[in-house]
Amino acid sequence: MKIQKVAVLGSTGSVGTQTMDVVRDMGLSVSLLSAWSNLDVLTEQIRAVRPDTVFVKDKASADVLKERLGSHMPRCIWKQEELLEAIRRTDADCIVHAIAGLAGVPAAIAAADSGKRVAMANKEAVIVLGDTLWEHIHASGGELIPVDSEHSAIYQCLQASPAAQIRRILLTASGGPFFGYTAEQLSHVTREQTLAHPTWKMGPKITVDSATLMNKGFEIMEAVRLFHVPEAQVEVLVHRQSIIHSMVEYTDNTIIAQLAKPDMRYCIRYAMTHPERDVLQEAGLDFASLAKLTFHAPDNGVFPLLHCAREAIRADGNAPCGLIAADEAAVDAFLQGKLSFAGIAPVVREAMDRLPEGSMKTMEDILDMVARTKAVTAQIITNYQSR
């Protein structure tokens, strides 16, 4: 299938803006752009690609766009149900889902119902929805291709042999800005240090999650959901150079790896062109200039959220959703200066210990779980500060 028209959800975020680079480079037309509050970036995107429809958070935002764009203003919507209907009925060939966090769950279901290719960059939706997401994909006749660099790499490696022949998935991690730190050293790190990722340019939430290794924990959970493997078959390797994006070991001890420069636009482009590959004129990897490729086991003692993620995906039920919600609350508190970096992991751990066991069958169940978890986490943060 040749992609000619796309919808980009979360077009003004980190993955969204990189998606728009690919859209312009490939000369694709755009059915739908959805954004939230970054109207400056959205205005420039509208001028560049002339989408059929745009979604913004409220009528006031729509009025700002109208004033800026005048006669070039596309159809503009701001009600959530209008967005979900636009996603379900889009004439795009591919929907790139780059809305961040749990806020992207309803859009993920709508995209799955569209019958289109879904290039999925929202790991939270994949984790929380689990089999439900696949049921919607299969019922609509759509398909899902992961966009995360690690899961795109695994997806590509899996083209080599049947999934039944997998022995291990080797999920690589950059290690974040605090690789090699002790717990004592982590107690003194600043917000600025945390947001200075050594390899990737990402939004603040995912950058903090990378520093705590929570993001890698989410990626373990995402791999279980996407590739239908037990959690024990997903291993993490710290690979500081971020050149090998992940590997798959098969039953004959053969390992297939995917290598590329650390650039999300490669993953986005692949999700749009699969099973074909685009032709790029820029230079690829220069192996002669790579001094070395190194690998280390993660320090689960200093970065305990990796183990917390494994516990959550093994428990399943409402635990994965609870973990994501607790982490969102803790990271938000850290970014606002209300919680230390070293406080994130114990706060999330305590929140998880307080969650009752249960299952989630509807969107209302998910929203209720998120609200309850965030309320509990907020109280834990207050108590943590007073210790």
Short mmCIF file of C-alpha atoms in Angstrom, two decimals:
data_model
loop_
_atom_site.label_atom_id
_atom_site.label_comp_id
_atom_site.label_asym_id
_atom_site.label_seq_id
_atom_site.Cartn_x
_atom_site.Cartn_y
_atom_site.Cartn_z
CA MET A 1 0.00 0.00 0.00
CA LYS A 2 1.38 3.38 -0.97
CA ILE A 3 0.62 6.08 1.57
CA GLN A 4 -0.53 9.31 -0.04
CA LYS A 5 -2.53 11.01 2.69
CA VAL A 6 -2.01 11.07 6.46
CA ALA A 7 -3.64 12.20 9.68
CA VAL A 8 -1.28 13.33 12.44
CA LEU A 9 -2.54 13.26 16.02
CA GLY A 10 -0.43 15.35 18.36
CA SER A 11 1.25 17.18 15.50
CA THR A 12 2.92 19.87 17.62
CA GLY A 13 4.71 17.56 20.06
CA SER A 14 8.18 16.06 19.69
CA VAL A 15 7.15 13.03 17.60
CA GLY A 16 4.46 15.06 15.84
CA THR A 17 6.86 17.74 14.60
CA GLN A 18 9.27 15.08 13.36
CA THR A 19 6.35 13.38 11.62
CA MET A 20 5.57 16.66 9.88
CA ASP A 21 9.18 16.79 8.66
CA VAL A 22 8.65 13.38 7.05
CA VAL A 23 5.25 14.39 5.64
CA ARG A 24 6.73 17.43 3.92
CA ASP A 25 9.78 15.52 2.71
CA MET A 26 7.60 12.77 1.20
CA GLY A 27 5.17 15.25 -0.31
CA LEU A 28 2.14 13.71 1.40
CA SER A 29 -1.22 15.42 1.73
CA VAL A 30 -2.84 15.79 5.15
CA SER A 31 -6.39 14.95 6.15
CA LEU A 32 -6.27 15.89 9.84
CA LEU A 33 -3.96 17.59 12.32
CA SER A 34 -4.72 17.53 16.02
CA ALA A 35 -2.94 19.71 18.55
CA TRP A 36 -3.58 21.16 21.96
CA SER A 37 -2.09 24.46 23.05
CA ASN A 38 0.91 25.14 20.80
CA LEU A 39 -0.86 27.36 18.31
CA ASP A 40 2.34 28.92 16.97
CA VAL A 41 3.66 25.59 15.69
CA LEU A 42 0.20 24.50 14.51
CA THR A 43 -0.23 27.72 12.53
CA GLU A 44 3.00 27.10 10.65
CA GLN A 45 2.03 23.47 10.03
CA ILE A 46 -1.32 24.52 8.58
CA ARG A 47 0.37 27.01 6.27
CA ALA A 48 2.88 24.36 5.15
CA VAL A 49 0.59 21.38 4.44
CA ARG A 50 -2.97 22.77 4.13
CA PRO A 51 -4.82 20.06 6.09
CA ASP A 52 -8.51 19.42 5.49
CA THR A 53 -9.35 19.57 9.21
CA VAL A 54 -7.61 20.67 12.42
CA PHE A 55 -8.49 19.98 16.03
CA VAL A 56 -7.67 22.36 18.89
CA LYS A 57 -8.57 22.30 22.58
CA ASP A 58 -11.33 24.95 22.57
CA LYS A 59 -13.20 27.59 20.58
CA ALA A 60 -10.87 30.33 21.79
CA SER A 61 -7.97 28.53 20.17
CA ALA A 62 -9.99 28.13 16.97
CA ASP A 63 -10.68 31.87 16.96
CA VAL A 64 -6.96 32.61 17.28
CA LEU A 65 -6.23 30.39 14.28
CA LYS A 66 -9.00 32.03 12.27
CA GLU A 67 -7.55 35.46 12.98
CA ARG A 68 -4.10 34.32 11.90
CA LEU A 69 -5.06 32.31 8.84
CA GLY A 70 -8.06 34.18 7.45
CA SER A 71 -9.24 32.64 4.18
CA HIS A 72 -6.65 29.86 4.50
CA MET A 73 -8.34 28.52 7.63
CA PRO A 74 -9.24 24.82 7.29
CA ARG A 75 -12.26 23.23 8.92
CA CYS A 76 -11.65 23.50 12.65
CA ILE A 77 -13.13 21.35 15.44
CA TRP A 78 -12.62 21.48 19.21
CA LYS A 79 -15.01 18.99 20.78
CA GLN A 80 -13.51 15.63 21.77
CA GLU A 81 -16.27 13.60 20.15
CA GLU A 82 -15.79 15.53 16.90
CA LEU A 83 -12.11 14.59 16.93
CA LEU A 84 -12.86 10.92 17.55
CA GLU A 85 -15.43 10.91 14.73
CA ALA A 86 -12.95 12.64 12.40
CA ILE A 87 -10.38 9.95 13.21
CA ARG A 88 -12.82 7.11 12.64
CA ARG A 89 -13.98 8.57 9.31
CA THR A 90 -10.70 9.95 7.99
CA ASP A 91 -9.84 9.44 4.34
CA ALA A 92 -6.14 9.28 5.26
CA ASP A 93 -4.23 6.12 4.36
CA CYS A 94 -2.25 6.28 7.60
CA ILE A 95 -2.97 7.75 11.05
CA VAL A 96 0.13 8.72 13.01
CA HIS A 97 -0.80 8.62 16.69
CA ALA A 98 1.63 10.91 18.51
CA ILE A 99 -0.59 12.22 21.30
CA ALA A 100 1.38 11.83 24.52
CA GLY A 101 0.33 9.88 27.59
CA LEU A 102 -2.98 8.51 28.78
CA ALA A 103 -4.77 11.41 27.10
CA GLY A 104 -4.21 9.54 23.83
CA VAL A 105 -6.19 6.42 24.78
CA PRO A 106 -9.59 7.46 23.28
CA ALA A 107 -7.90 8.51 20.04
CA ALA A 108 -6.12 5.15 19.88
CA ILE A 109 -9.43 3.30 19.95
CA ALA A 110 -10.86 5.61 17.28
CA ALA A 111 -7.79 5.08 15.10
CA ALA A 112 -8.09 1.32 15.55
CA ASP A 113 -11.72 1.56 14.41
CA SER A 114 -10.81 3.47 11.24
CA GLY A 115 -9.67 0.45 9.25
CA LYS A 116 -6.51 2.36 8.30
CA ARG A 117 -2.82 1.86 9.02
CA VAL A 118 -2.04 3.20 12.49
CA ALA A 119 1.54 4.31 13.06
CA MET A 120 1.53 4.13 16.84
CA ALA A 121 3.83 6.30 18.91
CA ASN A 122 1.67 6.29 22.06
CA LYS A 123 2.95 3.46 24.23
CA GLU A 124 0.51 4.20 27.07
CA ALA A 125 -2.50 3.36 24.90
CA VAL A 126 -0.91 0.10 23.75
CA ILE A 127 -0.14 -0.88 27.35
CA VAL A 128 -3.48 0.07 28.89
CA LEU A 129 -5.72 -1.26 26.13
CA GLY A 130 -3.82 -4.50 25.50
CA ASP A 131 -5.93 -7.07 23.65
CA THR A 132 -8.78 -4.59 23.33
CA LEU A 133 -6.72 -2.49 20.93
CA TRP A 134 -5.96 -5.53 18.77
CA GLU A 135 -9.62 -6.55 18.77
CA HIS A 136 -10.56 -3.14 17.34
CA ILE A 137 -7.74 -3.32 14.78
CA HIS A 138 -8.76 -6.76 13.56
CA ALA A 139 -12.48 -5.93 13.52
CA SER A 140 -11.92 -2.86 11.34
CA GLY A 141 -9.43 -4.52 8.99
CA GLY A 142 -6.73 -2.00 9.93
CA GLU A 143 -3.11 -2.56 10.86
CA LEU A 144 -0.76 -1.25 13.52
CA ILE A 145 2.94 -0.51 13.07
CA PRO A 146 4.95 0.74 16.06
CA VAL A 147 6.86 4.01 15.82
CA ASP A 148 8.97 3.90 19.01
CA SER A 149 12.54 3.37 17.82
CA GLU A 150 12.93 0.17 19.85
CA HIS A 151 9.64 -1.37 18.82
CA SER A 152 10.08 -0.31 15.22
CA ALA A 153 13.43 -2.12 15.36
CA ILE A 154 11.85 -5.25 16.83
CA TYR A 155 9.06 -5.14 14.25
CA GLN A 156 11.67 -4.99 11.49
CA CYS A 157 13.75 -7.80 13.03
CA LEU A 158 10.65 -9.99 13.24
CA GLN A 159 10.33 -9.94 9.46
CA ALA A 160 13.19 -12.48 9.48
CA SER A 161 11.39 -15.46 11.06
CA PRO A 162 8.06 -16.49 12.60
CA ALA A 163 7.32 -15.08 16.04
CA ALA A 164 7.12 -18.63 17.44
CA GLN A 165 10.87 -18.93 16.94
CA ILE A 166 11.75 -15.98 19.21
CA ARG A 167 13.97 -16.81 22.16
CA ARG A 168 14.56 -13.27 23.47
CA ILE A 169 13.78 -9.70 22.63
CA LEU A 170 16.77 -7.53 23.51
CA LEU A 171 15.48 -4.04 24.19
CA THR A 172 18.26 -1.45 24.12
CA ALA A 173 18.34 1.61 26.36
CA SER A 174 20.53 4.69 26.22
CA GLY A 175 20.73 4.68 30.02
CA GLY A 176 19.67 8.34 30.18
CA PRO A 177 21.72 11.17 31.66
CA PHE A 178 22.44 9.37 34.95
CA PHE A 179 23.99 6.12 33.74
CA GLY A 180 26.50 4.91 36.33
CA TYR A 181 25.14 7.14 39.12
CA THR A 182 24.68 5.82 42.64
CA ALA A 183 21.47 6.30 44.61
CA GLU A 184 23.27 8.94 46.67
CA GLN A 185 24.26 10.87 43.55
CA LEU A 186 20.67 10.73 42.26
CA SER A 187 19.48 12.46 45.43
CA HIS A 188 21.22 15.65 44.30
CA VAL A 189 20.38 15.87 40.57
CA THR A 190 18.52 18.90 39.23
CA ARG A 191 15.67 19.39 36.81
CA GLU A 192 18.08 20.80 34.23
CA GLN A 193 20.38 17.78 34.48
CA THR A 194 17.42 15.44 34.15
CA LEU A 195 16.15 17.09 30.98
CA ALA A 196 19.58 16.96 29.29
CA HIS A 197 19.23 13.60 27.53
CA PRO A 198 22.54 12.48 25.98
CA THR A 199 21.09 11.16 22.71
CA TRP A 200 17.45 11.90 21.95
CA LYS A 201 15.53 15.17 21.78
CA MET A 202 12.15 14.47 23.38
CA GLY A 203 9.42 16.15 25.39
CA PRO A 204 9.98 16.74 29.11
CA LYS A 205 7.78 13.85 30.38
CA ILE A 206 9.47 11.15 28.32
CA THR A 207 12.90 12.66 29.03
CA VAL A 208 12.32 12.34 32.79
CA ASP A 209 11.04 8.79 32.26
CA SER A 210 14.21 8.02 30.34
CA ALA A 211 16.29 9.31 33.26
CA THR A 212 14.45 7.11 35.80
CA LEU A 213 14.38 4.18 33.29
CA MET A 214 10.59 4.18 33.71
CA ASN A 215 10.33 4.70 29.96
CA LYS A 216 12.27 1.48 29.39
CA GLY A 217 9.91 -0.23 31.81
CA PHE A 218 6.99 1.01 29.72
CA GLU A 219 8.75 -0.32 26.64
CA ILE A 220 9.02 -3.78 28.23
CA MET A 221 5.26 -3.65 28.77
CA GLU A 222 4.67 -2.34 25.27
CA ALA A 223 6.74 -5.16 23.76
CA VAL A 224 4.63 -7.72 25.63
CA ARG A 225 1.45 -6.14 24.23
CA LEU A 226 2.69 -5.62 20.68
CA PHE A 227 4.52 -8.89 20.08
CA HIS A 228 2.55 -11.24 22.35
CA VAL A 229 5.58 -12.54 24.26
CA PRO A 230 5.94 -13.22 27.99
CA GLU A 231 7.58 -10.47 30.02
CA ALA A 232 10.47 -12.81 30.89
CA GLN A 233 11.45 -12.98 27.22
CA VAL A 234 12.07 -9.22 27.07
CA GLU A 235 15.52 -8.22 28.32
CA VAL A 236 17.02 -4.74 28.64
CA LEU A 237 20.56 -3.82 27.62
CA VAL A 238 22.04 -0.38 28.20
CA HIS A 239 23.65 0.65 24.91
CA ARG A 240 25.02 4.16 25.30
CA GLN A 241 25.65 4.85 21.63
CA SER A 242 21.97 4.34 20.63
CA ILE A 243 23.01 2.84 17.29
CA ILE A 244 21.47 -0.62 17.76
CA HIS A 245 17.81 0.16 18.41
CA SER A 246 16.89 -3.37 19.52
CA MET A 247 17.55 -7.01 18.67
CA VAL A 248 15.71 -10.31 18.44
CA GLU A 249 17.38 -13.60 19.30
CA TYR A 250 15.90 -16.68 17.65
CA THR A 251 15.87 -20.29 18.79
CA ASP A 252 18.97 -21.14 16.72
CA ASN A 253 21.02 -18.55 18.70
CA THR A 254 20.97 -16.18 15.71
CA ILE A 255 20.45 -12.53 16.61
CA ILE A 256 18.95 -10.02 14.18
CA ALA A 257 19.62 -6.38 15.02
CA GLN A 258 18.38 -3.11 13.53
CA LEU A 259 20.91 -0.29 13.38
CA ALA A 260 20.55 3.35 12.38
CA LYS A 261 21.40 6.83 13.49
CA PRO A 262 19.31 7.91 16.50
CA ASP A 263 16.62 9.76 14.57
CA MET A 264 12.90 9.15 15.07
CA ARG A 265 12.16 10.21 11.52
CA TYR A 266 13.54 6.89 10.25
CA CYS A 267 10.97 5.00 12.35
CA ILE A 268 8.15 7.29 11.28
CA ARG A 269 9.08 6.94 7.62
CA TYR A 270 9.28 3.15 7.88
CA ALA A 271 5.81 2.99 9.47
CA MET A 272 4.47 4.90 6.46
CA THR A 273 6.29 2.96 3.73
CA HIS A 274 6.26 -0.64 5.06
CA PRO A 275 6.69 -3.16 3.48
CA GLU A 276 8.66 -0.98 1.09
CA ARG A 277 11.53 1.28 2.09
CA ASP A 278 11.96 4.88 1.02
CA VAL A 279 15.08 6.12 -0.76
CA LEU A 280 17.09 8.68 1.21
CA GLN A 281 19.98 10.63 -0.24
CA GLU A 282 21.58 11.49 3.10
CA ALA A 283 24.53 9.46 4.36
CA GLY A 284 23.80 6.48 6.59
CA LEU A 285 25.97 5.01 9.32
CA ASP A 286 29.74 5.27 8.90
CA PHE A 287 30.93 2.15 10.69
CA ALA A 288 34.59 3.09 10.37
CA SER A 289 33.93 6.17 12.50
CA LEU A 290 32.17 4.25 15.29
CA ALA A 291 34.78 3.77 17.98
CA LYS A 292 32.87 1.00 19.76
CA LEU A 293 29.45 -0.33 20.65
CA THR A 294 29.05 -1.11 24.35
CA PHE A 295 26.45 -2.99 26.38
CA HIS A 296 25.68 -3.07 30.09
CA ALA A 297 23.08 -4.63 32.34
CA PRO A 298 20.77 -2.01 33.89
CA ASP A 299 21.19 -1.28 37.61
CA ASN A 300 17.81 -2.34 38.98
CA GLY A 301 18.80 -1.32 42.49
CA VAL A 302 19.44 2.31 41.58
CA PHE A 303 16.62 2.39 39.00
CA PRO A 304 13.85 0.25 40.60
CA LEU A 305 11.06 1.35 38.25
CA LEU A 306 12.21 -1.24 35.70
CA HIS A 307 11.24 -3.97 38.16
CA CYS A 308 8.02 -2.14 38.99
CA ALA A 309 7.04 -2.27 35.32
CA ARG A 310 7.71 -6.00 35.17
CA GLU A 311 5.52 -6.54 38.22
CA ALA A 312 2.72 -4.48 36.69
CA ILE A 313 2.62 -6.29 33.36
CA ARG A 314 2.75 -9.68 35.11
CA ALA A 315 -0.14 -8.66 37.37
CA ASP A 316 -2.03 -7.19 34.38
CA GLY A 317 -5.60 -6.11 35.16
CA ASN A 318 -5.56 -2.49 36.32
CA ALA A 319 -1.88 -2.53 37.35
CA PRO A 320 -0.41 -1.27 34.04
CA CYS A 321 -2.86 1.64 33.95
CA GLY A 322 -2.17 2.41 37.60
CA LEU A 323 1.58 2.45 37.04
CA ILE A 324 1.28 4.87 34.12
CA ALA A 325 -1.07 7.18 36.04
CA ALA A 326 1.13 7.18 39.16
CA ASP A 327 4.19 7.95 37.07
CA GLU A 328 2.42 10.78 35.25
CA ALA A 329 1.49 12.35 38.59
CA ALA A 330 4.97 11.92 40.07
CA VAL A 331 6.79 13.27 37.01
CA ASP A 332 4.43 16.24 36.81
CA ALA A 333 5.20 17.01 40.45
CA PHE A 334 8.93 16.78 39.74
CA LEU A 335 8.69 19.10 36.74
CA GLN A 336 6.78 21.60 38.89
CA GLY A 337 9.44 21.48 41.60
CA LYS A 338 7.14 19.73 44.08
CA LEU A 339 9.10 16.45 44.22
CA SER A 340 12.77 15.58 44.01
CA PHE A 341 14.10 13.31 41.27
CA ALA A 342 14.98 10.70 43.89
CA GLY A 343 11.39 10.87 45.14
CA ILE A 344 9.80 9.74 41.87
CA ALA A 345 10.49 6.01 42.23
CA PRO A 346 9.42 5.61 45.89
CA VAL A 347 6.26 7.63 45.29
CA VAL A 348 5.32 5.48 42.29
CA ARG A 349 6.17 2.30 44.22
CA GLU A 350 3.97 3.30 47.16
CA ALA A 351 1.10 4.23 44.85
CA MET A 352 1.29 0.81 43.21
CA ASP A 353 1.29 -0.92 46.60
CA ARG A 354 -1.95 0.90 47.51
CA LEU A 355 -3.86 0.03 44.34
CA PRO A 356 -6.60 -2.58 44.72
CA GLU A 357 -6.56 -5.46 42.26
CA GLY A 358 -9.12 -5.28 39.51
CA SER A 359 -9.82 -5.39 35.79
CA MET A 360 -10.77 -2.74 33.26
CA LYS A 361 -13.28 -3.41 30.53
CA THR A 362 -14.46 0.02 29.42
CA MET A 363 -13.13 3.52 28.82
CA GLU A 364 -14.98 4.57 31.97
CA ASP A 365 -13.03 1.96 33.94
CA ILE A 366 -9.77 3.39 32.60
CA LEU A 367 -10.72 6.99 33.41
CA ASP A 368 -11.83 6.00 36.90
CA MET A 369 -8.59 4.12 37.50
CA VAL A 370 -6.52 7.07 36.33
CA ALA A 371 -8.42 9.52 38.54
CA ARG A 372 -8.20 7.32 41.63
CA THR A 373 -4.52 6.59 41.13
CA LYS A 374 -3.61 10.22 40.62
CA ALA A 375 -5.52 11.22 43.75
CA VAL A 376 -3.68 8.58 45.78
CA THR A 377 -0.35 9.62 44.28
CA ALA A 378 -0.97 13.28 45.05
CA GLN A 379 -1.53 12.40 48.71
CA ILE A 380 1.63 10.29 48.77
CA ILE A 381 3.62 13.20 47.29
CA THR A 382 2.29 15.52 50.01
CA ASN A 383 3.29 13.04 52.70
CA TYR A 384 6.67 12.43 51.07
CA GLN A 385 7.51 16.12 51.16
CA SER A 386 6.84 16.30 54.88
CA ARG A 387 9.17 13.43 55.78
#
